[in-house]
Coordinates of C-alpha atoms in Angstrom, one line a residue:
M1287 CA 75.7 116.7 67.1
A1288 CA 71.9 117.0 66.8
F1289 CA 70.6 116.4 63.3
R1290 CA 67.4 117.8 62.0
K1291 CA 64.4 115.6 61.3
P1292 CA 65.1 113.0 58.6
P1293 CA 63.4 114.0 55.3
D1294 CA 62.5 110.4 54.4
G1295 CA 62.9 111.4 50.7
G1296 CA 64.2 114.2 48.6
W1297 CA 68.0 114.1 48.3
G1298 CA 67.8 111.0 50.5
W1299 CA 66.9 109.0 47.4
V1300 CA 70.1 110.3 45.7
I1301 CA 72.0 109.1 48.8
V1302 CA 70.4 105.6 48.4
V1303 CA 71.4 105.4 44.7
V1304 CA 75.0 106.5 45.2
S1305 CA 75.3 104.3 48.3
F1306 CA 74.0 101.3 46.3
F1307 CA 76.7 101.8 43.6
T1308 CA 79.3 102.5 46.2
Q1309 CA 78.7 99.1 47.9
F1310 CA 78.4 97.5 44.4
L1311 CA 81.9 98.8 43.4
C1312 CA 83.7 98.2 46.6
Y1313 CA 82.3 94.9 47.7
G1314 CA 81.9 93.2 44.3
S1315 CA 85.4 91.7 44.2
P1316 CA 85.8 90.9 48.0
L1317 CA 82.5 89.1 48.2
A1318 CA 83.2 87.2 44.9
V1319 CA 86.7 86.4 46.1
G1320 CA 85.9 82.7 45.9
V1321 CA 86.7 82.9 42.1
L1322 CA 90.1 84.4 42.9
Y1323 CA 90.5 81.9 45.8
L1324 CA 90.8 79.0 43.4
E1325 CA 93.3 80.9 41.3
W1326 CA 95.4 81.7 44.3
L1327 CA 95.4 78.1 45.4
D1328 CA 96.9 77.0 42.1
A1329 CA 99.3 80.0 41.8
F1330 CA 100.9 79.9 45.2
G1331 CA 100.4 76.3 46.2
E1332 CA 99.5 77.1 49.8
G1333 CA 97.0 75.3 52.1
K1334 CA 93.3 76.1 52.0
G1335 CA 93.3 77.6 55.5
K1336 CA 96.3 79.8 54.7
T1337 CA 94.9 81.0 51.4
A1338 CA 91.5 81.6 52.9
W1339 CA 93.0 84.3 55.0
V1340 CA 93.1 86.7 52.0
G1341 CA 89.4 86.7 51.4
S1342 CA 88.5 86.6 55.1
L1343 CA 90.7 89.6 55.9
A1344 CA 89.3 91.6 53.0
N1345 CA 85.8 91.0 54.3
G1346 CA 86.7 91.2 58.0
I1347 CA 89.3 93.8 58.5
G1348 CA 87.0 96.7 57.7
L1349 CA 84.5 95.4 60.2
L1350 CA 87.2 94.9 62.8
A1351 CA 88.1 98.5 62.4
S1352 CA 84.5 99.7 62.6
P1353 CA 85.1 101.7 65.8
V1354 CA 87.8 103.6 64.0
C1355 CA 85.7 103.9 60.9
S1356 CA 82.8 105.3 63.0
V1357 CA 85.1 107.9 64.5
C1358 CA 86.3 108.9 61.0
V1359 CA 82.8 109.3 59.7
S1360 CA 81.7 111.2 62.8
S1361 CA 84.7 113.5 62.6
F1362 CA 85.1 114.1 58.9
G1363 CA 81.7 113.2 57.4
A1364 CA 80.6 110.6 55.0
R1365 CA 81.6 112.5 51.8
P1366 CA 85.4 112.9 52.6
V1367 CA 85.6 109.4 54.0
A1368 CA 84.0 107.9 50.9
I1369 CA 86.3 109.7 48.5
F1370 CA 89.4 108.8 50.4
S1371 CA 88.3 105.1 50.7
G1372 CA 87.7 104.9 47.0
F1373 CA 91.4 105.5 46.5
M1374 CA 92.2 102.8 49.0
V1375 CA 90.0 100.2 47.4
A1376 CA 91.2 100.9 43.9
G1377 CA 94.9 101.1 44.9
G1378 CA 94.7 97.9 46.9
L1379 CA 93.2 95.9 44.0
M1380 CA 95.8 97.2 41.6
M1381 CA 98.6 96.5 43.9
S1382 CA 97.3 92.9 44.3
S1383 CA 98.0 92.3 40.6
F1384 CA 101.7 92.5 41.3
A1385 CA 101.6 90.1 44.4
P1386 CA 104.7 87.8 44.4
N1387 CA 103.3 85.6 47.2
I1388 CA 100.4 85.1 49.5
Y1389 CA 101.8 87.3 52.2
F1390 CA 101.8 90.4 49.9
L1391 CA 98.1 89.7 49.3
Y1392 CA 97.4 89.7 53.0
V1393 CA 98.4 93.4 53.0
S1394 CA 97.3 94.7 49.6
Y1395 CA 94.0 92.8 49.2
G1396 CA 93.2 91.8 52.8
I1397 CA 94.1 94.9 54.7
V1398 CA 94.1 97.8 52.2
V1399 CA 91.0 96.8 50.3
G1400 CA 89.3 95.5 53.4
L1401 CA 89.8 98.7 55.4
G1402 CA 88.6 100.8 52.5
C1403 CA 85.4 98.7 52.3
G1404 CA 84.8 99.1 56.0
L1405 CA 85.1 102.8 55.8
L1406 CA 82.7 102.9 52.8
Y1407 CA 80.2 100.6 54.5
T1408 CA 80.1 102.7 57.7
A1409 CA 79.8 105.9 55.6
T1410 CA 76.9 104.6 53.5
V1411 CA 74.9 103.1 56.4
T1412 CA 75.4 106.2 58.7
I1413 CA 74.3 108.8 56.1
T1414 CA 71.3 106.6 55.0
C1415 CA 70.1 106.3 58.6
Q1416 CA 70.4 110.1 59.0
Y1417 CA 68.2 110.7 55.9
F1418 CA 65.5 108.1 56.6
D1419 CA 63.4 107.3 59.6
K1420 CA 60.0 105.8 58.6
R1421 CA 61.4 104.2 55.4
R1422 CA 64.7 103.3 57.0
G1423 CA 64.2 99.6 56.5
L1424 CA 63.5 100.0 52.8
A1425 CA 66.4 102.4 52.3
L1426 CA 68.9 100.1 54.1
G1427 CA 67.6 97.2 52.1
L1428 CA 68.1 99.0 48.8
I1429 CA 71.7 100.1 49.5
S1430 CA 72.7 96.8 51.0
T1431 CA 71.6 95.0 47.8
G1432 CA 74.5 96.9 46.0
S1433 CA 77.0 94.4 47.5
S1434 CA 74.8 91.5 46.6
V1435 CA 74.4 92.6 43.0
G1436 CA 78.1 93.2 43.0
L1437 CA 78.7 89.6 44.2
F1438 CA 76.4 88.3 41.4
I1439 CA 78.0 90.3 38.6
Y1440 CA 81.7 90.2 39.8
A1441 CA 81.6 86.4 40.2
A1442 CA 81.0 86.0 36.5
L1443 CA 83.0 89.1 35.5
Q1444 CA 86.2 88.1 37.3
R1445 CA 86.0 84.6 35.9
E1446 CA 85.7 86.0 32.4
L1447 CA 88.5 88.5 32.9
I1448 CA 90.8 85.8 34.2
E1449 CA 90.2 83.7 31.1
L1450 CA 90.9 86.7 28.8
Y1451 CA 93.6 88.7 30.6
G1452 CA 94.8 86.4 33.4
L1453 CA 94.6 86.9 37.2
D1454 CA 96.8 90.1 37.1
G1455 CA 94.9 91.7 34.3
C1456 CA 91.6 90.9 36.1
L1457 CA 92.7 92.7 39.3
L1458 CA 93.9 95.7 37.3
I1459 CA 90.6 96.1 35.5
V1460 CA 88.5 95.6 38.6
G1461 CA 90.7 98.2 40.5
A1462 CA 90.1 100.7 37.7
L1463 CA 86.4 100.2 37.9
S1464 CA 86.5 100.9 41.6
L1465 CA 87.6 104.5 40.9
N1466 CA 84.0 105.3 40.1
I1467 CA 83.5 105.3 43.9
L1468 CA 85.0 108.8 43.9
A1469 CA 82.1 110.1 41.8
C1470 CA 79.6 108.4 44.1
G1471 CA 81.2 109.8 47.2
S1472 CA 81.1 113.4 45.9
L1473 CA 77.3 113.2 45.9
M1474 CA 77.0 112.3 49.6
R1475 CA 75.8 115.7 50.7
P1476 CA 75.7 115.8 54.5
L1477 CA 72.4 116.3 56.3
E1478 CA 72.3 119.8 57.8
S1479 CA 72.5 119.8 61.6
S1480 CA 70.0 121.6 63.8
S1481 CA 70.7 125.2 64.8
S1482 CA 73.6 124.8 67.1
P1483 CA 77.1 126.4 67.1
P1484 CA 79.9 124.5 65.5
P1485 CA 81.7 122.1 67.9
E1486 CA 85.0 124.0 67.3
K1487 CA 83.5 127.3 68.3
M1488 CA 81.9 125.8 71.4
F1489 CA 85.2 124.3 72.4
V1490 CA 87.1 127.6 71.9
D1491 CA 84.5 129.5 73.9
K1492 CA 85.0 127.2 76.9
V1493 CA 88.8 127.8 77.1
P1494 CA 89.7 130.6 79.5
D1495 CA 91.0 133.8 78.0
Q1496 CA 94.2 133.8 80.0
Y1497 CA 95.5 130.8 78.0
F1498 CA 95.6 132.8 74.8
V1499 CA 98.3 135.3 76.0
Y1500 CA 100.7 133.9 73.5
H1501 CA 99.0 135.7 70.7
E1502 CA 99.7 136.4 67.0
K1503 CA 99.9 140.1 67.9
E1504 CA 103.1 139.8 69.8
K1505 CA 104.5 137.4 67.3
T1506 CA 103.8 140.0 64.6
V1507 CA 105.6 142.8 66.5
E1508 CA 108.7 140.6 67.0
E1509 CA 108.7 139.7 63.3
N1510 CA 108.4 143.3 62.2
I1511 CA 111.3 144.4 64.4
S1512 CA 113.5 141.7 62.9
I1513 CA 112.5 142.6 59.4
L1514 CA 113.2 146.3 59.9
E1515 CA 116.4 145.5 61.5
K1516 CA 117.5 143.3 58.7
G1517 CA 116.5 145.9 56.1
Y1518 CA 118.5 148.6 57.9
I1519 CA 121.6 146.4 58.1
D1520 CA 121.3 145.4 54.4
E1521 CA 121.0 149.1 53.4
K1522 CA 124.0 150.1 55.4
C1523 CA 126.1 147.2 54.0
V1524 CA 125.3 148.3 50.5
N1525 CA 126.0 152.1 51.0
N1526 CA 128.9 151.9 53.5
V1527 CA 130.7 148.6 53.8
P1528 CA 133.0 149.5 56.7
D1529 CA 130.1 150.6 58.9
C1530 CA 128.2 147.4 58.3
K1531 CA 130.1 145.3 60.9
Q1532 CA 129.9 148.1 63.5
D1533 CA 126.1 148.5 63.1
S1534 CA 125.7 144.8 63.3
I1535 CA 127.5 144.6 66.6
L1536 CA 125.5 147.5 68.0
N1537 CA 122.2 145.9 66.9
K1538 CA 123.1 142.6 68.4
N1539 CA 123.9 144.3 71.7
A1540 CA 120.6 146.1 71.6
L1541 CA 118.7 142.8 70.9
S1542 CA 120.5 141.0 73.8
S1543 CA 119.5 143.8 76.2
I1544 CA 115.9 143.5 74.9
N1545 CA 116.0 139.7 75.4
V1546 CA 117.2 140.1 79.0
N1547 CA 114.3 142.5 79.7
E1548 CA 111.7 140.2 78.2
K1549 CA 113.0 137.0 79.7
D1550 CA 110.4 137.1 82.5
T1551 CA 107.6 137.7 80.0
Y1552 CA 108.8 134.7 77.9
K1553 CA 108.7 132.5 81.0
K1554 CA 105.2 133.5 81.8
K1555 CA 104.2 132.6 78.2
V1556 CA 105.7 129.2 78.6
V1557 CA 103.9 128.6 81.8
E1558 CA 100.6 129.7 80.3
Q1559 CA 101.1 127.5 77.3
T1560 CA 101.8 124.6 79.5
N1561 CA 98.6 125.2 81.5
F1562 CA 96.7 125.4 78.2
C1563 CA 98.2 122.0 77.1
K1564 CA 97.2 120.5 80.5
Q1565 CA 93.6 121.7 80.0
L1566 CA 93.5 120.1 76.5
A1567 CA 94.8 116.8 77.8
K1568 CA 92.3 116.9 80.7
R1569 CA 89.4 117.5 78.3
K1570 CA 90.6 114.7 76.0
W1571 CA 90.8 112.3 78.9
Q1572 CA 87.3 113.3 79.9
L1573 CA 86.1 112.4 76.4
Y1574 CA 87.8 109.0 76.5
L1575 CA 86.2 108.3 79.9
T1576 CA 82.8 109.3 78.6
Y1577 CA 83.2 107.0 75.6
W1578 CA 84.0 104.0 77.8
K1579 CA 81.2 104.8 80.2
E1580 CA 78.7 104.9 77.3
T1581 CA 80.2 101.6 76.1
M1582 CA 79.6 100.0 79.4
V1583 CA 76.0 101.3 79.5
L1584 CA 75.4 99.6 76.2
F1585 CA 76.6 96.3 77.4
K1586 CA 74.3 96.5 80.4
N1587 CA 71.5 96.0 78.0
K1588 CA 71.2 92.2 77.7
V1589 CA 69.7 92.4 74.2
F1590 CA 72.7 94.3 73.0
S1591 CA 75.1 91.9 74.7
A1592 CA 73.3 88.9 73.1
L1593 CA 73.4 90.7 69.8
F1594 CA 77.2 91.0 69.7
V1595 CA 77.6 87.3 70.6
A1596 CA 75.1 86.4 67.9
I1597 CA 76.7 88.4 65.2
L1598 CA 80.1 87.0 66.1
L1599 CA 78.9 83.4 65.9
F1600 CA 76.9 84.1 62.8
D1601 CA 79.9 85.4 60.8
I1602 CA 82.1 82.6 62.0
G1603 CA 79.7 80.0 60.6
G1604 CA 77.6 81.8 58.0
F1605 CA 80.3 83.6 56.0
P1606 CA 82.5 80.7 54.8
P1607 CA 79.9 79.3 52.2
S1608 CA 80.1 82.5 50.1
L1609 CA 83.9 82.2 50.0
L1610 CA 84.3 78.4 49.8
M1611 CA 81.2 77.0 48.0
E1612 CA 83.0 76.7 44.7
D1613 CA 85.7 74.7 46.3
V1614 CA 83.1 72.6 48.1
A1615 CA 81.6 71.7 44.7
R1616 CA 85.1 70.9 43.3
S1617 CA 85.8 68.7 46.4
A1618 CA 82.5 66.8 45.8
N1619 CA 83.8 65.9 42.3
I1620 CA 80.9 67.7 40.6
S1621 CA 81.5 67.8 36.8
E1622 CA 81.9 71.2 35.2
D1623 CA 79.3 70.2 32.6
D1624 CA 76.7 70.3 35.4
Y1625 CA 77.5 73.9 36.1
Y1626 CA 74.7 76.1 34.8
M1627 CA 75.7 79.1 37.0
P1628 CA 78.5 79.7 39.5
L1629 CA 77.3 78.9 43.0
I1630 CA 78.6 82.3 44.2
S1631 CA 76.4 84.0 41.7
I1632 CA 73.4 82.2 43.1
I1633 CA 74.3 83.3 46.6
G1634 CA 74.6 86.9 45.3
I1635 CA 71.3 87.1 43.5
M1636 CA 69.4 85.5 46.4
T1637 CA 71.1 87.7 48.9
T1638 CA 69.8 90.6 46.9
A1639 CA 66.3 89.2 47.1
G1640 CA 66.7 88.6 50.8
K1641 CA 67.9 92.1 51.6
L1642 CA 65.0 93.6 49.7
I1643 CA 62.3 91.4 51.1
L1644 CA 63.6 91.4 54.7
G1645 CA 64.1 95.2 54.5
I1646 CA 60.5 95.7 53.4
L1647 CA 59.2 93.4 56.1
A1648 CA 61.1 95.4 58.7
D1649 CA 59.0 98.5 57.9
F1650 CA 55.7 96.8 58.8
K1651 CA 54.6 97.7 62.3
W1652 CA 53.3 94.2 63.1
V1653 CA 56.8 92.7 62.4
N1654 CA 59.2 92.5 65.3
T1655 CA 62.6 93.0 63.6
L1656 CA 64.5 91.3 66.4
Y1657 CA 62.5 88.1 66.1
L1658 CA 62.7 88.3 62.3
Y1659 CA 66.5 88.5 62.6
V1660 CA 66.6 85.5 65.1
T1661 CA 64.5 83.5 62.7
T1662 CA 67.1 84.0 59.9
L1663 CA 69.8 82.9 62.2
L1664 CA 68.1 79.7 63.2
M1665 CA 67.3 78.8 59.6
T1666 CA 70.9 79.5 58.5
G1667 CA 72.1 77.1 61.1
V1668 CA 69.8 74.3 59.7
A1669 CA 71.0 75.0 56.1
L1670 CA 74.6 74.8 57.1
F1671 CA 74.0 71.4 58.7
A1672 CA 72.5 70.2 55.4
I1673 CA 75.6 71.1 53.3
P1674 CA 77.5 67.8 54.0
F1675 CA 74.6 65.8 52.6
A1676 CA 74.6 67.7 49.3
K1677 CA 76.3 65.6 46.7
S1678 CA 75.0 67.1 43.5
Y1679 CA 75.0 70.5 41.8
L1680 CA 71.2 70.9 42.2
T1681 CA 71.2 70.4 45.9
L1682 CA 74.3 72.7 46.4
A1683 CA 72.5 75.3 44.2
M1684 CA 69.4 75.1 46.4
L1685 CA 71.3 75.4 49.6
S1686 CA 73.3 78.3 48.1
G1687 CA 70.1 80.1 47.3
I1688 CA 68.7 79.5 50.8
L1689 CA 71.9 80.7 52.5
G1690 CA 72.1 83.7 50.2
F1691 CA 68.5 84.7 51.0
L1692 CA 69.1 84.4 54.7
T1693 CA 72.3 86.3 54.6
G1694 CA 70.2 89.2 53.4
N1695 CA 69.5 89.8 57.1
W1696 CA 72.4 92.2 56.9
S1697 CA 69.9 94.7 55.6
I1698 CA 67.9 94.6 58.8
F1699 CA 70.8 94.5 61.2
P1700 CA 71.3 98.3 61.3
Y1701 CA 67.6 98.5 61.8
V1702 CA 67.7 96.1 64.7
T1703 CA 70.6 98.0 66.2
T1704 CA 68.8 101.3 65.9
K1705 CA 65.7 99.9 67.6
T1706 CA 67.8 98.5 70.4
V1707 CA 69.9 101.5 71.3
G1708 CA 68.3 104.4 69.6
I1709 CA 69.5 106.6 66.7
E1710 CA 71.6 108.8 69.0
K1711 CA 73.9 105.9 69.9
L1712 CA 73.7 104.1 66.5
T1713 CA 77.2 105.1 65.3
H1714 CA 78.8 104.1 68.7
A1715 CA 76.9 100.8 69.0
Y1716 CA 77.1 99.8 65.4
G1717 CA 80.9 100.3 65.4
I1718 CA 81.2 97.9 68.3
L1719 CA 78.9 95.3 66.7
M1720 CA 80.7 95.5 63.4
F1721 CA 84.0 94.9 65.2
F1722 CA 82.8 91.5 66.4
A1723 CA 81.3 90.8 62.9
G1724 CA 84.7 91.5 61.4
L1725 CA 86.3 89.1 63.9
G1726 CA 83.9 86.4 62.8
N1727 CA 84.4 87.1 59.1
S1728 CA 88.2 87.0 59.6
L1729 CA 88.1 83.7 61.6
G1730 CA 85.4 81.8 59.8
P1731 CA 86.9 80.8 56.4
P1732 CA 90.4 80.0 57.8
I1733 CA 88.8 77.7 60.5
V1734 CA 86.8 75.9 57.8
G1735 CA 89.9 75.7 55.6
W1736 CA 91.9 74.3 58.5
F1737 CA 89.2 71.7 59.2
Y1738 CA 89.6 70.6 55.6
D1739 CA 93.4 70.5 55.8
W1740 CA 93.1 68.3 58.9
T1741 CA 90.3 65.9 57.8
Q1742 CA 90.5 66.3 54.0
E1743 CA 86.7 66.8 53.9
Y1744 CA 84.3 69.7 54.6
N1745 CA 81.6 67.8 56.7
T1746 CA 83.1 68.5 60.1
A1747 CA 83.7 72.1 59.3
F1748 CA 80.1 72.8 58.3
Y1749 CA 78.8 70.9 61.3
F1750 CA 80.8 73.3 63.4
S1751 CA 79.6 76.3 61.4
G1752 CA 75.9 75.3 61.8
F1753 CA 76.4 74.8 65.6
C1754 CA 77.9 78.3 66.0
V1755 CA 75.0 80.0 64.1
L1756 CA 72.3 78.1 66.0
L1757 CA 74.0 78.9 69.4
G1758 CA 74.0 82.6 68.6
G1759 CA 70.4 82.5 67.5
F1760 CA 69.2 80.8 70.6
L1761 CA 71.1 83.1 72.9
L1762 CA 69.6 86.2 71.2
L1763 CA 66.1 84.6 71.3
L1764 CA 66.5 83.9 75.0
A1765 CA 67.6 87.5 75.7
A1766 CA 64.6 88.9 73.7
L1767 CA 61.8 86.7 75.2
P1768 CA 59.1 88.7 77.1
C1769 CA 59.0 86.2 79.9
W1770 CA 62.7 86.6 80.4
N1771 CA 62.3 90.4 80.5
A1772 CA 59.6 90.0 83.1
C1773 CA 61.8 87.8 85.3
T1774 CA 64.7 90.2 85.0
N1775 CA 62.6 93.3 85.9
Q1776 CA 61.3 91.5 89.0
S1777 CA 64.7 90.5 90.2
S1778 CA 66.6 93.7 89.6
K1779 CA 66.1 97.2 88.4
L1780 CA 67.9 98.4 85.2
P1781 CA 70.3 101.4 85.5
P1782 CA 68.6 104.7 84.4
N1783 CA 70.6 105.0 81.2
T1784 CA 70.2 101.4 80.1
Y1785 CA 68.2 100.9 76.9
S1786 CA 65.8 98.0 76.4
Y1787 CA 64.5 96.7 73.1
K1788 CA 60.9 97.6 73.7
V1789 CA 61.6 101.1 75.0
A1790 CA 63.9 102.0 72.1
S1791 CA 61.6 100.6 69.5
N1792 CA 59.4 103.7 69.7
A1793 CA 62.3 106.1 69.5

């Protein structure tokens, strides 16, 4: 589908506002799940690694299903998907209040809420990119701050609700708040496409006419005959009961003779319908082949290939602090009197600042967004290495702020993806990248929790996390270096459909 030129304003600002509140309402609880994590540890008595699966699934399953989410948004549009996903998020949160064990939470909170969040995230990012071009970095930065503001507010809100109404009451109230997503989704008016016939009409026009022989016209004639015949028999039965059986037998004989005469016609219709089904299956198979060919073309771009490795390693190492930082402070025997603000709230507010600032920087022509993203990865790895040396609330709060600000690079990740593959392939490429991001989100917290269960301390876990993020950053930097591009161009020619970062940056 070819969309008309993005307006870079107008109704697009309404899209930004409703997308902001959509991410605020759906991601507030999953991102602030660290508060619930401590309660679930005490309530169910399971290990840290096992309990961490709940929060990691909630934040990772939606990204794992990103290819499916992208197909849903492309097929049905952002508005229907957002409204349907609002019911999923609210229902999953409310069901979680009745969880009898940790396994029930895996489904209700981890899968149902996580999948709803993934659908909403894909819908908000896709429709925002369609409405904005020159101000896309600013728009993406604004909507992505919704989840960060949600993290900041929900961290304190859920703690207060737990003290007042308990864990179950907290989840019920948060689930009720999520129903406001329905109102936000209803305002996501789709951007009008360019003057082109609807895909359904184009598809029908391409089907040969001989496959439509089995038409409603013939079906109507047969139905009319049966209705007249039934009415005639009923009338005869009412007026003259003895003749009823005789007329019935005569009519049955007449119908049997008609069926014998039309048997050949029926066989022809069956053959024609079979051919029609074969044509449909062939077209579907061609669509699947085209999809996988386009996927392989994307991976021939070394920047895109390095990008999916980097996002996987970044989420394995960079996501656990937002889930486990409260438990890190408790394991370090930090007194509650020293707590001026929850560490998760600090991460949330600094993530908001990071998304805004990084999003604004991405709009400057002199800023290379890919190098900016690589810089955030390398600095995140260094900050993760420093966590084992933090033994006071002040140092943990400073590191939480730094990590939160750097995690704001999520606002420029769609921007980097668009510059790498172009707006036409954004939905396809972004769905693949978000799948690997979801894999990292799902594996990161349990891995850190298992390290703690094995060693009874977090030092080794965060050394591993820092190494993963640094490795991903260096690989992406190596793929994006101009000297490496020059060497590659001399040694081999790129396929004609392959996108490079520099070429697509002007798209």
